[in-house]
PDB file of C-alpha atoms in Angstrom:
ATOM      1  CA  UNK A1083       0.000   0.000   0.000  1.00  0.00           C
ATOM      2  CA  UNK A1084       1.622   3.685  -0.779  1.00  0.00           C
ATOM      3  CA  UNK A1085       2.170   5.804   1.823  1.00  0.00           C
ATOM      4  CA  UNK A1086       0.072   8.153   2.854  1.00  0.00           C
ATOM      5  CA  UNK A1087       0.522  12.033   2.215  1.00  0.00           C
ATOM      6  CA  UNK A1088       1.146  13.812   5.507  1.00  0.00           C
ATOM      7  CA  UNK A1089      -0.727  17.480   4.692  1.00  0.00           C
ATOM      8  CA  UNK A1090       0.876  20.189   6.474  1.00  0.00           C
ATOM      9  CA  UNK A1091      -0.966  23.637   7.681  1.00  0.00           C
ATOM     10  CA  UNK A1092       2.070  24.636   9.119  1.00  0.00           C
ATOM     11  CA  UNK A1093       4.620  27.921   7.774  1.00  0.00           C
ATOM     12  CA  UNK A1094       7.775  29.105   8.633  1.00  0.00           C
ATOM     13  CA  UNK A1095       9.505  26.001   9.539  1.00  0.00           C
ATOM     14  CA  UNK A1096       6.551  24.650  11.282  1.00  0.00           C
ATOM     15  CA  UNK A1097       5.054  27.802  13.347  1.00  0.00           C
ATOM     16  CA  UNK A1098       1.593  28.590  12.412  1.00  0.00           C
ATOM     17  CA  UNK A1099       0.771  31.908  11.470  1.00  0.00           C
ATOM     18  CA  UNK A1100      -2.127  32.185  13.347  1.00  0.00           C
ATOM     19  CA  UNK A1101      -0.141  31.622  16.574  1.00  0.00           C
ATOM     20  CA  UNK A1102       2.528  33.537  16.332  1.00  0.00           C
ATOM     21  CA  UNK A1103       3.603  33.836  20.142  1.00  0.00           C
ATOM     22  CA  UNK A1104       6.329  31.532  19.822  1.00  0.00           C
ATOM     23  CA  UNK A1105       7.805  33.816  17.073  1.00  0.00           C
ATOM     24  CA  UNK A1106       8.086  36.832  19.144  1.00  0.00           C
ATOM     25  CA  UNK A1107      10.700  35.864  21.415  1.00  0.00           C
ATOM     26  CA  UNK A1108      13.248  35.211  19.038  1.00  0.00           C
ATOM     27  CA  UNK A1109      12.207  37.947  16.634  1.00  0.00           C
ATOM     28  CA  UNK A1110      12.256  40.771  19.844  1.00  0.00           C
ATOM     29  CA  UNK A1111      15.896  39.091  20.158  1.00  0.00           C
ATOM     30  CA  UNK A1112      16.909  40.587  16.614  1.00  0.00           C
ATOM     31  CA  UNK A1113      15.577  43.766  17.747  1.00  0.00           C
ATOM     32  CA  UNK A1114      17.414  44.123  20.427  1.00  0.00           C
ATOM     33  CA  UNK A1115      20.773  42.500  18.903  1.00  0.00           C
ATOM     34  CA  UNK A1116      20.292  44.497  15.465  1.00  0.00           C
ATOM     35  CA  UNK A1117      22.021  47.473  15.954  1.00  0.00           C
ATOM     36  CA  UNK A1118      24.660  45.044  18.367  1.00  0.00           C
ATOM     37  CA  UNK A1119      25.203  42.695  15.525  1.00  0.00           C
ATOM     38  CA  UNK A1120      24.454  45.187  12.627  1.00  0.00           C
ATOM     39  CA  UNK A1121      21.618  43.579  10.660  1.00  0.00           C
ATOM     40  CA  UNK A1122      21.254  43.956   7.163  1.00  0.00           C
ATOM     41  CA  UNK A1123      17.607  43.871   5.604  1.00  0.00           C
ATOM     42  CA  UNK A1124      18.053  41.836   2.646  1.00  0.00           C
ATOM     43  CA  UNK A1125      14.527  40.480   2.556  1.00  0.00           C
ATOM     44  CA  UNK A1126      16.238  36.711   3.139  1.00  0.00           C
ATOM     45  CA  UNK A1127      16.112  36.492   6.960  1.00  0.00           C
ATOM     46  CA  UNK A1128      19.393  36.610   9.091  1.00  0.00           C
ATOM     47  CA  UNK A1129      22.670  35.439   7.729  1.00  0.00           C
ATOM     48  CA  UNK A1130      25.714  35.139   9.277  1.00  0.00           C
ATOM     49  CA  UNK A1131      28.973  35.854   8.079  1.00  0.00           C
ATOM     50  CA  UNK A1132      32.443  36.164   9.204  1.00  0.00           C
ATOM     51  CA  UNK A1133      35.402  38.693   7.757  1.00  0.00           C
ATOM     52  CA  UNK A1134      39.284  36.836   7.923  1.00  0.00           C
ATOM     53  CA  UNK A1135      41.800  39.033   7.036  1.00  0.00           C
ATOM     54  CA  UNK A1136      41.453  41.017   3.880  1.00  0.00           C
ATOM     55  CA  UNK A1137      40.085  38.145   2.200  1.00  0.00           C
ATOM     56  CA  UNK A1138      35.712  38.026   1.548  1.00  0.00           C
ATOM     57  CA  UNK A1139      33.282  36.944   3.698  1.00  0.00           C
ATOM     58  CA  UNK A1140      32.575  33.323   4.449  1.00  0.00           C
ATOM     59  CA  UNK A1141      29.649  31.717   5.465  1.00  0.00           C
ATOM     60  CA  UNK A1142      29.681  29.782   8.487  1.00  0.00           C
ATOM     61  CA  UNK A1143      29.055  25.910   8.699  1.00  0.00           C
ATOM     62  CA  UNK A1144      25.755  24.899   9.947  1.00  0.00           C
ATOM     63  CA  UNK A1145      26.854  23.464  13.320  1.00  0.00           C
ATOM     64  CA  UNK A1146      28.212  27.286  13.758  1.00  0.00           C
ATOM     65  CA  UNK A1147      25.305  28.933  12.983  1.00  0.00           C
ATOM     66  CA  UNK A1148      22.935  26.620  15.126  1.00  0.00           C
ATOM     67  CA  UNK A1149      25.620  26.751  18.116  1.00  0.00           C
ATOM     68  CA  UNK A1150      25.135  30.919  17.648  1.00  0.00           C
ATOM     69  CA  UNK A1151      21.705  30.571  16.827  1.00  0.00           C
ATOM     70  CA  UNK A1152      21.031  28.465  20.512  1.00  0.00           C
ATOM     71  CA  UNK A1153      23.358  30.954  22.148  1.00  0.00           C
ATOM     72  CA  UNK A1154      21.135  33.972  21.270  1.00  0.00           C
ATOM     73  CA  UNK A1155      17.847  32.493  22.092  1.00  0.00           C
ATOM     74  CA  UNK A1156      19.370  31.561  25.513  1.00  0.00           C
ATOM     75  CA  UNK A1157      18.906  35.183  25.641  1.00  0.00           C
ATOM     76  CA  UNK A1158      14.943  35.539  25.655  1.00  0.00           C
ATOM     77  CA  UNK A1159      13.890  34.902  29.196  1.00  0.00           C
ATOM     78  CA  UNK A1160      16.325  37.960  29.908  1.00  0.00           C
ATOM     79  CA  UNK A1161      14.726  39.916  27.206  1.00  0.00           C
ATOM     80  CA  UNK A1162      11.373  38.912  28.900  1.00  0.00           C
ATOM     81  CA  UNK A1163      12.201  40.597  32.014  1.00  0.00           C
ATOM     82  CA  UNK A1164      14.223  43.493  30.955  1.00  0.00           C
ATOM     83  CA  UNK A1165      11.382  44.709  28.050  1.00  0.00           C
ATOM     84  CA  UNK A1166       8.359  44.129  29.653  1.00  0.00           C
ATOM     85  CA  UNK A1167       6.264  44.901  33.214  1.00  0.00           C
ATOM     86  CA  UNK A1168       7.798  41.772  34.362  1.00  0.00           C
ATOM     87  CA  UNK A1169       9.568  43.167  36.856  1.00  0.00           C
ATOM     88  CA  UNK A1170       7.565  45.579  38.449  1.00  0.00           C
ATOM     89  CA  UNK A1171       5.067  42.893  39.082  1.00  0.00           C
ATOM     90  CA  UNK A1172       7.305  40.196  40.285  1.00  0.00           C
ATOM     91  CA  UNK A1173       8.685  42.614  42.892  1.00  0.00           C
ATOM     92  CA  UNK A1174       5.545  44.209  44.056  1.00  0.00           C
ATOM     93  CA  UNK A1175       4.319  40.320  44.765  1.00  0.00           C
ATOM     94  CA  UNK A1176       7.507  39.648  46.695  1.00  0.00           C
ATOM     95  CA  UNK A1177       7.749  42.849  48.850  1.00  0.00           C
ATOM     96  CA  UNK A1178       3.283  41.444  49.460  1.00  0.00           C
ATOM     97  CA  UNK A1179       4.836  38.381  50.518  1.00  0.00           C
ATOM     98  CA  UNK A1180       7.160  39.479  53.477  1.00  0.00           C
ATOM     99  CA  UNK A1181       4.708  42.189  54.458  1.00  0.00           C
ATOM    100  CA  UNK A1182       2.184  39.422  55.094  1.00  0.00           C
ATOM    101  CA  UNK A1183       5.261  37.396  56.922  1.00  0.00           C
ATOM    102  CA  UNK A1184       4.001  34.388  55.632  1.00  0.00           C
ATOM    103  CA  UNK A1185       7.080  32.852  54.572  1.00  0.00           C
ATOM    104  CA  UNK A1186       6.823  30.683  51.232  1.00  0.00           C
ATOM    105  CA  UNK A1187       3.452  31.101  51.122  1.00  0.00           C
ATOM    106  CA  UNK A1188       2.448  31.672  48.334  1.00  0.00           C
ATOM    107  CA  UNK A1189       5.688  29.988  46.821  1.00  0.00           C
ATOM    108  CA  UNK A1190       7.906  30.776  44.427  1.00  0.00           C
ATOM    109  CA  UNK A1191       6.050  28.879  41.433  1.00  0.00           C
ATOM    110  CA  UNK A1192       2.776  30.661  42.077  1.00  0.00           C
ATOM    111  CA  UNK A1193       3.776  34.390  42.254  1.00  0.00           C
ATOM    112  CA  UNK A1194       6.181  34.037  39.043  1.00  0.00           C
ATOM    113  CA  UNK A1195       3.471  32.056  37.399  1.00  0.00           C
ATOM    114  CA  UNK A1196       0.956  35.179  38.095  1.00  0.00           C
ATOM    115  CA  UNK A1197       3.647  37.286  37.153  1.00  0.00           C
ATOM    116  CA  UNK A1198       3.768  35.680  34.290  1.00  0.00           C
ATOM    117  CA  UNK A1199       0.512  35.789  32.859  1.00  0.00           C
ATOM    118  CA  UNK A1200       0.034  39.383  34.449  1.00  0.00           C
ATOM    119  CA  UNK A1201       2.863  39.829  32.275  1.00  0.00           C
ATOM    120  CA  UNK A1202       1.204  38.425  28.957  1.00  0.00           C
ATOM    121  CA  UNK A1203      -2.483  40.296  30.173  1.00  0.00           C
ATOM    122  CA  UNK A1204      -0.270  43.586  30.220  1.00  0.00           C
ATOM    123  CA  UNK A1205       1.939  43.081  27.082  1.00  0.00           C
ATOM    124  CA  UNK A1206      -0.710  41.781  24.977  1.00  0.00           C
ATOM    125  CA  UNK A1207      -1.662  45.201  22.743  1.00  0.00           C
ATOM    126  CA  UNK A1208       2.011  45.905  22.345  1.00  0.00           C
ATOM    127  CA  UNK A1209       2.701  42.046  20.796  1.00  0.00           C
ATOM    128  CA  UNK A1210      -0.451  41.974  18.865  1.00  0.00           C
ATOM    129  CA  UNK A1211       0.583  45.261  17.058  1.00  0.00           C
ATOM    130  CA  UNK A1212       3.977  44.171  16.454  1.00  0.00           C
ATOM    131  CA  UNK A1213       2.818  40.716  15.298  1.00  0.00           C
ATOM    132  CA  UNK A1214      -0.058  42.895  12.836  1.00  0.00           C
ATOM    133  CA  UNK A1215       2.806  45.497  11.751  1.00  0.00           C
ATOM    134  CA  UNK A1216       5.893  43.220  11.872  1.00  0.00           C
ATOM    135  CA  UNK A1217       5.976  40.009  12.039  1.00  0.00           C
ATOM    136  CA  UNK A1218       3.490  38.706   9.546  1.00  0.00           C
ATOM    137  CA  UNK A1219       4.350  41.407   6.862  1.00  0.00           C
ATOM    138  CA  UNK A1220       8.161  39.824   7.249  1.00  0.00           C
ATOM    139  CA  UNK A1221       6.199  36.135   7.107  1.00  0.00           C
ATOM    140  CA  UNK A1222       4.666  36.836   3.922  1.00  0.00           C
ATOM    141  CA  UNK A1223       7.844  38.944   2.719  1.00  0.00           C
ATOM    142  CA  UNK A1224       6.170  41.719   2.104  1.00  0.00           C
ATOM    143  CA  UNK A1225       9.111  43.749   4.137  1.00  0.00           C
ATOM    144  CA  UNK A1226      12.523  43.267   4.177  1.00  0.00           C
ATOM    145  CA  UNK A1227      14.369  42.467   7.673  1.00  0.00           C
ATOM    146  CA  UNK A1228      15.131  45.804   8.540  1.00  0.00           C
ATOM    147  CA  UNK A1229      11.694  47.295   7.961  1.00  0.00           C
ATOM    148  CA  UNK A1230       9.984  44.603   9.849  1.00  0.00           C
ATOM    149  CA  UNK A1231      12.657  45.299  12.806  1.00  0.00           C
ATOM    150  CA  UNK A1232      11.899  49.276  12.839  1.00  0.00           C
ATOM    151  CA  UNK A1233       8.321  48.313  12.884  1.00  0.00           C
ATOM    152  CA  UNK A1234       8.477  45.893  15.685  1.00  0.00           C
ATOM    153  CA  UNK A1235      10.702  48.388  17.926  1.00  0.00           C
ATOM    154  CA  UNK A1236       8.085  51.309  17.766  1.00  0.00           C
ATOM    155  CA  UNK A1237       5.425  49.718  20.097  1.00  0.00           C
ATOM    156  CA  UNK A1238       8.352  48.648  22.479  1.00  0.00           C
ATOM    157  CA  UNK A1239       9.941  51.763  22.434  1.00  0.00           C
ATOM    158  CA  UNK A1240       6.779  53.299  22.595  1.00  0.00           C
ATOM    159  CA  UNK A1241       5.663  51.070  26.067  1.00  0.00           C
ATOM    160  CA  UNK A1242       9.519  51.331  27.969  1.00  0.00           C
ATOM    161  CA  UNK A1243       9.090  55.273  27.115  1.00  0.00           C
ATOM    162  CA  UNK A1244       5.613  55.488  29.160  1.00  0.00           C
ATOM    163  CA  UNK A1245       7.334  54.176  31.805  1.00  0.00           C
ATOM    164  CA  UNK A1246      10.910  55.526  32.236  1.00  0.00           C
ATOM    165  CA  UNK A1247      12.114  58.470  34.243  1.00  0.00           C
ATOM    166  CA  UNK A1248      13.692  61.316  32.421  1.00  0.00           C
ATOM    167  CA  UNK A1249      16.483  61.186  34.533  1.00  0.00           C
ATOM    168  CA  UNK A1250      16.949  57.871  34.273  1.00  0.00           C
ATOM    169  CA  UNK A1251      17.173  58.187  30.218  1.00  0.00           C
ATOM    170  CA  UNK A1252      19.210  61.329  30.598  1.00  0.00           C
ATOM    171  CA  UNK A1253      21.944  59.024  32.725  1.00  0.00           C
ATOM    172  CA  UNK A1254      22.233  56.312  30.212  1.00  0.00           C
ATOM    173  CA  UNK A1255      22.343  58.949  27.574  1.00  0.00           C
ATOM    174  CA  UNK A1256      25.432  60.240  29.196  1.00  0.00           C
ATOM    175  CA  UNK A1257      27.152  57.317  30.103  1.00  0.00           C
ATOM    176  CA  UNK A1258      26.610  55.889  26.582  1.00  0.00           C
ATOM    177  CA  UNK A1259      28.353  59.058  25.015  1.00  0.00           C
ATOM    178  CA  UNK A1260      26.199  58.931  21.933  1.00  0.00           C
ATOM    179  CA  UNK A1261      25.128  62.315  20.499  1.00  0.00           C
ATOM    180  CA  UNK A1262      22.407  64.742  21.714  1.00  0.00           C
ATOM    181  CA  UNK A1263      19.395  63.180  20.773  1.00  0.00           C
ATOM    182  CA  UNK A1264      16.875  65.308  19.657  1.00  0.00           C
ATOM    183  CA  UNK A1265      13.969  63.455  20.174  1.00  0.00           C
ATOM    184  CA  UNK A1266      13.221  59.853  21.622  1.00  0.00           C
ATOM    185  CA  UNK A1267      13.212  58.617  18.388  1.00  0.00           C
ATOM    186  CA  UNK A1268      17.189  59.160  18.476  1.00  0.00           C
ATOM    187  CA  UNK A1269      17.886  57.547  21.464  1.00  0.00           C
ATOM    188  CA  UNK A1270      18.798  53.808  20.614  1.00  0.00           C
ATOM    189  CA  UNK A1271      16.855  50.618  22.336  1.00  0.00           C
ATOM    190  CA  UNK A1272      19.925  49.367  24.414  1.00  0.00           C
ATOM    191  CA  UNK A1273      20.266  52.638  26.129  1.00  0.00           C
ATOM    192  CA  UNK A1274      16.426  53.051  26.803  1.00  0.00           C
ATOM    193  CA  UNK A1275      16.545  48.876  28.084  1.00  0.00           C
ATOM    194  CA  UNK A1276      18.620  49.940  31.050  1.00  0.00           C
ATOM    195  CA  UNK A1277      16.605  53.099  31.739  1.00  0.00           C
ATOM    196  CA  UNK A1278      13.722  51.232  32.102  1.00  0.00           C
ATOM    197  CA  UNK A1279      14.713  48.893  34.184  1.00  0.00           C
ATOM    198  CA  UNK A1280      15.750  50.751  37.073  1.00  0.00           C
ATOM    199  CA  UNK A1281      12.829  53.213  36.743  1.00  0.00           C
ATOM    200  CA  UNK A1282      10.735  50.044  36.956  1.00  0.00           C
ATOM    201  CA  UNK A1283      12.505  49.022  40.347  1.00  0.00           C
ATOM    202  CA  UNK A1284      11.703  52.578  41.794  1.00  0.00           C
ATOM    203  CA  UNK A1285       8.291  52.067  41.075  1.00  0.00           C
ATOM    204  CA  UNK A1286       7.987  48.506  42.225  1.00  0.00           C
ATOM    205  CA  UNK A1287      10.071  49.132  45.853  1.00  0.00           C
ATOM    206  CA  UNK A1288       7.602  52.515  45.828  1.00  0.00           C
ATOM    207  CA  UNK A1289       4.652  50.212  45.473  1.00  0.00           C
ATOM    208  CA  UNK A1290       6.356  48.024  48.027  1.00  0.00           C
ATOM    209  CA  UNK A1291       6.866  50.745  51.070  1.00  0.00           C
ATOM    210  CA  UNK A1292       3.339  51.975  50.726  1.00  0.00           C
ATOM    211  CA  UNK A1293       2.017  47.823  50.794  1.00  0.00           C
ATOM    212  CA  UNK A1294       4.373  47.297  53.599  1.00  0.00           C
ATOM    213  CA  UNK A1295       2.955  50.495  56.047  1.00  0.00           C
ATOM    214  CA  UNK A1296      -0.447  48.818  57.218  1.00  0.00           C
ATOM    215  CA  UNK A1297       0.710  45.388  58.068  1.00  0.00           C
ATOM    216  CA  UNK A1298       4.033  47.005  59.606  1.00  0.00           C
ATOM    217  CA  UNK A1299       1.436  49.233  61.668  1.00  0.00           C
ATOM    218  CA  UNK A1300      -0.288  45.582  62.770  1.00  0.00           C
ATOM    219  CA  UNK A1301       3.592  44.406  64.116  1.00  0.00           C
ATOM    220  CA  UNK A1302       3.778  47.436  66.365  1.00  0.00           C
ATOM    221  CA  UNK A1303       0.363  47.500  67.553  1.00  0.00           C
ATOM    222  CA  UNK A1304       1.256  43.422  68.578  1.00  0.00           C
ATOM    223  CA  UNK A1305       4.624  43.614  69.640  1.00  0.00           C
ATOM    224  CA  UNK A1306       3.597  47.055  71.702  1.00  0.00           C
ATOM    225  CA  UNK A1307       0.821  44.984  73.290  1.00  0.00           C
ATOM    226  CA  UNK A1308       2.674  42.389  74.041  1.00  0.00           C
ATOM    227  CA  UNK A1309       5.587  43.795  75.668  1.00  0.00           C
ATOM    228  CA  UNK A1310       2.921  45.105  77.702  1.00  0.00           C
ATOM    229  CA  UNK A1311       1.465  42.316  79.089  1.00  0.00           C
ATOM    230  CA  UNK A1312       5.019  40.831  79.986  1.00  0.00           C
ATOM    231  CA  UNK A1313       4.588  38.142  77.044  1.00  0.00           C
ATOM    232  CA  UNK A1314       8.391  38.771  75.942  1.00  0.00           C
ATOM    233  CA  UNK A1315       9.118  35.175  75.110  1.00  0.00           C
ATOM    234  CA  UNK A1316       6.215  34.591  72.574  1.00  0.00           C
ATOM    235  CA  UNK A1317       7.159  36.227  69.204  1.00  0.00           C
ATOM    236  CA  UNK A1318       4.929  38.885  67.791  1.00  0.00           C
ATOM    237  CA  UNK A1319       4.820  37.466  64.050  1.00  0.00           C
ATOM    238  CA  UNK A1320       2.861  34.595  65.569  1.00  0.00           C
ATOM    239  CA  UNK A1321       0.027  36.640  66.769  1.00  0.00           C
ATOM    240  CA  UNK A1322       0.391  39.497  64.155  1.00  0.00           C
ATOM    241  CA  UNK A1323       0.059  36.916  61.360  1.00  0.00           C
ATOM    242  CA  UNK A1324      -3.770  36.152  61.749  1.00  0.00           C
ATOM    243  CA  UNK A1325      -4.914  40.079  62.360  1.00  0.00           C
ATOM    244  CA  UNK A1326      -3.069  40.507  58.726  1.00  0.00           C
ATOM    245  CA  UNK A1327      -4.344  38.008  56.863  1.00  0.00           C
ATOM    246  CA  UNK A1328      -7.965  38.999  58.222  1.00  0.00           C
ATOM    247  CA  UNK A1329      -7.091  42.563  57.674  1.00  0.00           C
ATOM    248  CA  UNK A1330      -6.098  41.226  53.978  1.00  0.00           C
ATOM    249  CA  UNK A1331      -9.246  39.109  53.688  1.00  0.00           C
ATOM    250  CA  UNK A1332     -11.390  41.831  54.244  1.00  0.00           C
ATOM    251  CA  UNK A1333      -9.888  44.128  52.333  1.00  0.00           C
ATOM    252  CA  UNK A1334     -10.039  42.623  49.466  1.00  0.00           C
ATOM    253  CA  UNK A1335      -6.050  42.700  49.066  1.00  0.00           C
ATOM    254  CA  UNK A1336      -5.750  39.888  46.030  1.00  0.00           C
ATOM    255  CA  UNK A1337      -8.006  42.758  44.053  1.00  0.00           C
ATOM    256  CA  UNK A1338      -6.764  45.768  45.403  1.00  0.00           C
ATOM    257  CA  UNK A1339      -3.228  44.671  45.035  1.00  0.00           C
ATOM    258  CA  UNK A1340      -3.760  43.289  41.104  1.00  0.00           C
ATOM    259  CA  UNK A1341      -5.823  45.805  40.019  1.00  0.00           C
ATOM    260  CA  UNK A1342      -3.368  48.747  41.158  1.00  0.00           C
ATOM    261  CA  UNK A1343      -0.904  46.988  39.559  1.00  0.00           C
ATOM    262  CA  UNK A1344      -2.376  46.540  35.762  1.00  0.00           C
ATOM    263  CA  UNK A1345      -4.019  50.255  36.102  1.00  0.00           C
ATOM    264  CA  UNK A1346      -0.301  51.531  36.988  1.00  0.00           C
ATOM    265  CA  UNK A1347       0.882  50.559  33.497  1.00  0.00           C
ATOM    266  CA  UNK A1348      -1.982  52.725  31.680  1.00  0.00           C
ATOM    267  CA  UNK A1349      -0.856  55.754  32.583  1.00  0.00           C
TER     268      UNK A1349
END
């Protein structure tokens, strides 16, 4: 009996284009890297090439350019968390954490898992726009690669802008040494990357202080009382723990908490 034809919906190497999430990744990787690794747009997709001596360029075996290839897509969970409201989040749920004094409760997995998909809630206009303007022009070559790469860096550039500090900018500006911009359109993406990032840690340990103040108010009160009574040998956090997690309860902290931190990235 012949073998049976195997039909295949699938494009680009086996991604569909309908789900293009697993694209993004690597492709926010070349727009990062491309003015790093000075990509050309030749329409083709990447090549890599490498100049000996005075001589032309060669191309580089295959096991090369997968070894490279692997080594630059090791790369994306740090692009994750330096691009995106990542860390804000992750911070703001760790800082809820020791307020509350409940140790590893809610672990580790749970908080970057809701970081995670807070992440992907928050993020979603910016990758749907640069998978409508970018990615699936490039797909269907209607672009070349460096037209699909400045259209996929305006909606990041656009989203780390909201957020950054003009001081912060200004700082890696300076310390970069590249000329005056003279609008943000100048300034390249690895110098707004770091500016971002710590003007998302002032906001997230800003977040943090003013989520720490009640339940720090809740130690005193307990330790105060306490000391009081001549119960030195019993340890506050013990009693404190169940006034916070009612005070929590009540208020509604899992929605006050969330909600204050989605709405913060709107503005």
């Amino acid at each position: 009996m012949p073998p049976i034809p195997l039909k295949r919906n699938m494009t680009m190497n086996g991604f569909n284009k309908k789900s293009p999430i697993f694209l993004l990744i690597p492709f926010l990787i070349l727009l990062w890297g491309a003015p790093v690794f000075g990509a050309q747009g030749t329409g083709a997709g990447p090549s890599i090439s490498i100049q000996m001596g005075n001589g032309q360029p060669i191309e580089m075996s295959v096991v090369i350019q997968i070894f490279l290839l692997l080594t630059v897509l090791s790369l994306a969970p740090a692009l994750f968390i330096m691009m995106t409201s990542f860390i804000r989040i992750v911070i703001v749920l760790s800082f809820l954490r020791q307020a509350l004094g409940t140790q590893q409760t809610p672990p580790n997995q749970v908080l970057i898992s809701l970081a995670l998909f807070l992440t992907f809630f928050i993020m979603s206009p910016v990758w749907q726009k640069i998978n409508t303007e970018a990615l699936q022009p490039y797909m269907d070559h209607k672009v070349s690669q460096a037209e699909a790469l400045s259209q996929a860096e305006g909606p990041i550039r656009g989203f780390m802008l909201k957020q950054v500090r003009e001081k912060d900018l200004a700082l890696f500006v300076q310390i970069s040494k590249i000329p005056a911009p003279k609008n943000s359109n100048d300034i390249p993406l690895y110098v707004i990357t770091p500016a971002f990032m710590i003007s998302e840690l002032r906001t997230a340990f800003q977040i943090g202080f003013l989520i720490y103040l009640p339940f720090l108010i809740i130690d005193i009160v307990v330790a105060s009382i306490l000391m009081s009574m001549g119960m030195m040998m019993l340890p506050p956090v013990m009693v404190s723990l169940p006034f916070k997690l009612i005070l929590f309860v009540l208020s509604d902290g899992w929605f006050l908490v969330i909600g204050s931190l989605v709405k913060s990235f709107g503005a």
